[in-house]
Amino acid sequence: MRLLPRSTAVTAALVLALLPGAALAAETPAASGFTITDPRIKESSGLAASRIHPGVYWTHNDSDDGPYVYAVDSATGKTVARVKLAGIGTPRDVEAISLGPDGRLYVGDIGDNRDGTWEHVWIYRFQEPKELGDRTVEAEQFTVTYADGPRNAEALMVHPVTGRVYIASKNEQGGGLYEGPERLSADGRNVFRRVAEVPWVTDGAFSPDGTRLTLRGYLTARTYAWKDGRPDGAGERVDAPWQGQAESVTYTPDGRTLMFGAEGANSRVVAVPVAPAAPPSGPPARSGAPQQPGGGPTGSAGAQGAPAGQDSGSFAKGALVLAAGTALVLGGRRLFRRRPKA
């Protein structure tokens, strides 16, 4: 590795001190990937980042494992909790997991290996344990049907602000995004209604602030702006890794990183930094009738302009600071070159 000259290193440090958020970035390193080492987890099919246990991710097997979810420590790849769900039936095809704003985990038993012939599917919900360790918890069970007939699905997303549950169906010709009722009911059937067209999807996740929806498939992933309860625009391509049986995605709690997972023994979870959002273009999506995401780019990779969460004024200030810092570096180098020898 080539080291910076001492003069450049000193002035670079001054630049970093001037840049907004530099200290915070130094104290909050970006998330890194990890390998799931538990031999019991051979078909990791969903991921959800814990908000009360830093660096912990919840996952589960696809099928034939029983009513279990696992908490995996990303620092070691080891399981730190195995939770058994009591009060529910026998799971059929568990495909997704998502954390709601109420601190409860939603588990989607929504897969249909018979390609959309189950009369109904289920969602299980339980409070995320405050302490990690093997335990049994009471879970609620919700029966789900689709307004336009049975579907095969692998993606379940809970909006982090409204708490509304969404399911994306899986189909070679493209699936649908289905919106659940405002509140799930354990007493009857919860009818999910199609609100948008989406591509082939194996999992999805909302950003922590609820302004983005990322959907992934086996080969690609896209991030859409979320507006008026719908994905808005054509979305932006995300540089998702090639993982073969690519099955899961979640955001880190700070929203800075997407974590992509896959099935298989010792499966790898890959961290991909989130790119700044591009300004939306094209007319906003109409609420009510189903919408096809289309229009100009919004979302993640390749975006230009001010970083997400900053207005043009703050972005301009940052640019001025960066310019001043660059001048400081160049001036420092000239100063050191001109210093007479002792």
PDB file of N, CA and C in Angstrom, residues 273-310:
ATOM      1  N   PRO A 273     -23.269  -0.820   0.062  1.00  0.00           N
ATOM      2  CA  PRO A 273     -23.618   0.541   0.499  1.00  0.00           C
ATOM      3  C   PRO A 273     -24.774   1.108  -0.314  1.00  0.00           C
ATOM      4  N   VAL A 274     -25.624   1.867   0.364  1.00  0.00           N
ATOM      5  CA  VAL A 274     -26.767   2.504  -0.299  1.00  0.00           C
ATOM      6  C   VAL A 274     -26.310   3.797  -0.940  1.00  0.00           C
ATOM      7  N   ALA A 275     -26.614   3.969  -2.228  1.00  0.00           N
ATOM      8  CA  ALA A 275     -26.269   5.203  -2.934  1.00  0.00           C
ATOM      9  C   ALA A 275     -27.284   6.286  -2.609  1.00  0.00           C
ATOM     10  N   PRO A 276     -26.891   7.553  -2.733  1.00  0.00           N
ATOM     11  CA  PRO A 276     -27.850   8.647  -2.484  1.00  0.00           C
ATOM     12  C   PRO A 276     -29.026   8.559  -3.433  1.00  0.00           C
ATOM     13  N   ALA A 277     -30.165   9.014  -2.979  1.00  0.00           N
ATOM     14  CA  ALA A 277     -31.377   8.983  -3.803  1.00  0.00           C
ATOM     15  C   ALA A 277     -31.337  10.083  -4.845  1.00  0.00           C
ATOM     16  N   ALA A 278     -31.793   9.741  -6.039  1.00  0.00           N
ATOM     17  CA  ALA A 278     -31.915  10.743  -7.101  1.00  0.00           C
ATOM     18  C   ALA A 278     -33.233  11.476  -6.932  1.00  0.00           C
ATOM     19  N   PRO A 279     -33.304  12.739  -7.392  1.00  0.00           N
ATOM     20  CA  PRO A 279     -34.583  13.446  -7.316  1.00  0.00           C
ATOM     21  C   PRO A 279     -35.613  12.773  -8.201  1.00  0.00           C
ATOM     22  N   PRO A 280     -36.863  12.645  -7.748  1.00  0.00           N
ATOM     23  CA  PRO A 280     -37.879  11.966  -8.544  1.00  0.00           C
ATOM     24  C   PRO A 280     -38.174  12.723  -9.821  1.00  0.00           C
ATOM     25  N   SER A 281     -38.527  11.990 -10.869  1.00  0.00           N
ATOM     26  CA  SER A 281     -38.914  12.609 -12.123  1.00  0.00           C
ATOM     27  C   SER A 281     -40.158  11.937 -12.642  1.00  0.00           C
ATOM     28  N   GLY A 282     -40.903  12.656 -13.439  1.00  0.00           N
ATOM     29  CA  GLY A 282     -42.147  12.096 -13.951  1.00  0.00           C
ATOM     30  C   GLY A 282     -43.272  12.356 -12.984  1.00  0.00           C
ATOM     31  N   PRO A 283     -44.513  12.161 -13.413  1.00  0.00           N
ATOM     32  CA  PRO A 283     -45.670  12.414 -12.551  1.00  0.00           C
ATOM     33  C   PRO A 283     -45.724  11.405 -11.424  1.00  0.00           C
ATOM     34  N   PRO A 284     -46.212  11.795 -10.238  1.00  0.00           N
ATOM     35  CA  PRO A 284     -46.328  10.856  -9.116  1.00  0.00           C
ATOM     36  C   PRO A 284     -47.340   9.770  -9.425  1.00  0.00           C
ATOM     37  N   ALA A 285     -47.129   8.611  -8.795  1.00  0.00           N
ATOM     38  CA  ALA A 285     -48.053   7.491  -8.995  1.00  0.00           C
ATOM     39  C   ALA A 285     -49.401   7.823  -8.393  1.00  0.00           C
ATOM     40  N   ARG A 286     -50.465   7.452  -9.067  1.00  0.00           N
ATOM     41  CA  ARG A 286     -51.803   7.658  -8.533  1.00  0.00           C
ATOM     42  C   ARG A 286     -52.122   6.574  -7.510  1.00  0.00           C
ATOM     43  N   SER A 287     -52.737   6.958  -6.434  1.00  0.00           N
ATOM     44  CA  SER A 287     -53.145   5.979  -5.433  1.00  0.00           C
ATOM     45  C   SER A 287     -54.474   5.385  -5.848  1.00  0.00           C
ATOM     46  N   GLY A 288     -54.721   4.186  -5.365  1.00  0.00           N
ATOM     47  CA  GLY A 288     -56.008   3.531  -5.648  1.00  0.00           C
ATOM     48  C   GLY A 288     -55.816   2.367  -6.578  1.00  0.00           C
ATOM     49  N   ALA A 289     -55.843   2.588  -7.885  1.00  0.00           N
ATOM     50  CA  ALA A 289     -55.752   1.506  -8.860  1.00  0.00           C
ATOM     51  C   ALA A 289     -54.339   0.973  -8.913  1.00  0.00           C
ATOM     52  N   PRO A 290     -54.159  -0.290  -9.338  1.00  0.00           N
ATOM     53  CA  PRO A 290     -52.824  -0.851  -9.473  1.00  0.00           C
ATOM     54  C   PRO A 290     -51.961  -0.005 -10.397  1.00  0.00           C
ATOM     55  N   GLN A 291     -50.681   0.093 -10.042  1.00  0.00           N
ATOM     56  CA  GLN A 291     -49.763   0.906 -10.822  1.00  0.00           C
ATOM     57  C   GLN A 291     -48.583   0.069 -11.286  1.00  0.00           C
ATOM     58  N   GLN A 292     -48.105   0.349 -12.488  1.00  0.00           N
ATOM     59  CA  GLN A 292     -46.872  -0.228 -13.000  1.00  0.00           C
ATOM     60  C   GLN A 292     -45.751   0.755 -12.713  1.00  0.00           C
ATOM     61  N   PRO A 293     -44.733   0.365 -11.906  1.00  0.00           N
ATOM     62  CA  PRO A 293     -43.645   1.308 -11.692  1.00  0.00           C
ATOM     63  C   PRO A 293     -43.039   1.705 -13.031  1.00  0.00           C
ATOM     64  N   GLY A 294     -43.017   3.006 -13.321  1.00  0.00           N
ATOM     65  CA  GLY A 294     -42.466   3.485 -14.581  1.00  0.00           C
ATOM     66  C   GLY A 294     -42.126   4.944 -14.460  1.00  0.00           C
ATOM     67  N   GLY A 295     -41.466   5.493 -15.456  1.00  0.00           N
ATOM     68  CA  GLY A 295     -41.075   6.882 -15.404  1.00  0.00           C
ATOM     69  C   GLY A 295     -39.596   7.021 -15.194  1.00  0.00           C
ATOM     70  N   GLY A 296     -39.185   8.170 -14.676  1.00  0.00           N
ATOM     71  CA  GLY A 296     -37.774   8.466 -14.541  1.00  0.00           C
ATOM     72  C   GLY A 296     -37.153   7.746 -13.378  1.00  0.00           C
ATOM     73  N   PRO A 297     -35.827   7.761 -13.282  1.00  0.00           N
ATOM     74  CA  PRO A 297     -35.118   7.023 -12.240  1.00  0.00           C
ATOM     75  C   PRO A 297     -35.283   7.664 -10.881  1.00  0.00           C
ATOM     76  N   THR A 298     -35.537   6.814  -9.892  1.00  0.00           N
ATOM     77  CA  THR A 298     -35.513   7.229  -8.501  1.00  0.00           C
ATOM     78  C   THR A 298     -34.873   6.104  -7.735  1.00  0.00           C
ATOM     79  N   GLY A 299     -34.312   6.395  -6.552  1.00  0.00           N
ATOM     80  CA  GLY A 299     -33.830   5.298  -5.743  1.00  0.00           C
ATOM     81  C   GLY A 299     -32.357   5.336  -5.498  1.00  0.00           C
ATOM     82  N   SER A 300     -31.604   4.304  -5.972  1.00  0.00           N
ATOM     83  CA  SER A 300     -30.273   4.130  -5.426  1.00  0.00           C
ATOM     84  C   SER A 300     -29.167   4.381  -6.410  1.00  0.00           C
ATOM     85  N   ALA A 301     -28.574   3.306  -6.979  1.00  0.00           N
ATOM     86  CA  ALA A 301     -27.286   3.411  -7.635  1.00  0.00           C
ATOM     87  C   ALA A 301     -27.305   4.409  -8.779  1.00  0.00           C
ATOM     88  N   GLY A 302     -26.185   5.139  -8.926  1.00  0.00           N
ATOM     89  CA  GLY A 302     -26.021   6.039 -10.041  1.00  0.00           C
ATOM     90  C   GLY A 302     -26.716   7.366  -9.865  1.00  0.00           C
ATOM     91  N   ALA A 303     -27.268   7.655  -8.680  1.00  0.00           N
ATOM     92  CA  ALA A 303     -27.978   8.916  -8.480  1.00  0.00           C
ATOM     93  C   ALA A 303     -27.003  10.069  -8.445  1.00  0.00           C
ATOM     94  N   GLN A 304     -27.472  11.249  -8.883  1.00  0.00           N
ATOM     95  CA  GLN A 304     -26.664  12.441  -8.849  1.00  0.00           C
ATOM     96  C   GLN A 304     -27.404  13.507  -8.077  1.00  0.00           C
ATOM     97  N   GLY A 305     -26.663  14.588  -7.715  1.00  0.00           N
ATOM     98  CA  GLY A 305     -27.286  15.681  -6.976  1.00  0.00           C
ATOM     99  C   GLY A 305     -26.960  15.582  -5.508  1.00  0.00           C
ATOM    100  N   ALA A 306     -27.699  16.315  -4.700  1.00  0.00           N
ATOM    101  CA  ALA A 306     -27.431  16.347  -3.265  1.00  0.00           C
ATOM    102  C   ALA A 306     -27.743  15.010  -2.650  1.00  0.00           C
ATOM    103  N   PRO A 307     -26.935  14.585  -1.642  1.00  0.00           N
ATOM    104  CA  PRO A 307     -27.219  13.338  -0.950  1.00  0.00           C
ATOM    105  C   PRO A 307     -28.583  13.386  -0.303  1.00  0.00           C
ATOM    106  N   ALA A 308     -29.163  12.173  -0.092  1.00  0.00           N
ATOM    107  CA  ALA A 308     -30.484  12.080   0.518  1.00  0.00           C
ATOM    108  C   ALA A 308     -30.485  12.762   1.870  1.00  0.00           C
ATOM    109  N   GLY A 309     -31.583  13.462   2.150  1.00  0.00           N
ATOM    110  CA  GLY A 309     -31.727  14.103   3.452  1.00  0.00           C
ATOM    111  C   GLY A 309     -31.095  15.477   3.525  1.00  0.00           C
ATOM    112  N   GLN A 310     -30.440  15.956   2.409  1.00  0.00           N
ATOM    113  CA  GLN A 310     -29.854  17.276   2.423  1.00  0.00           C
ATOM    114  C   GLN A 310     -30.518  18.125   1.359  1.00  0.00           C
TER     115      GLN A 310
END
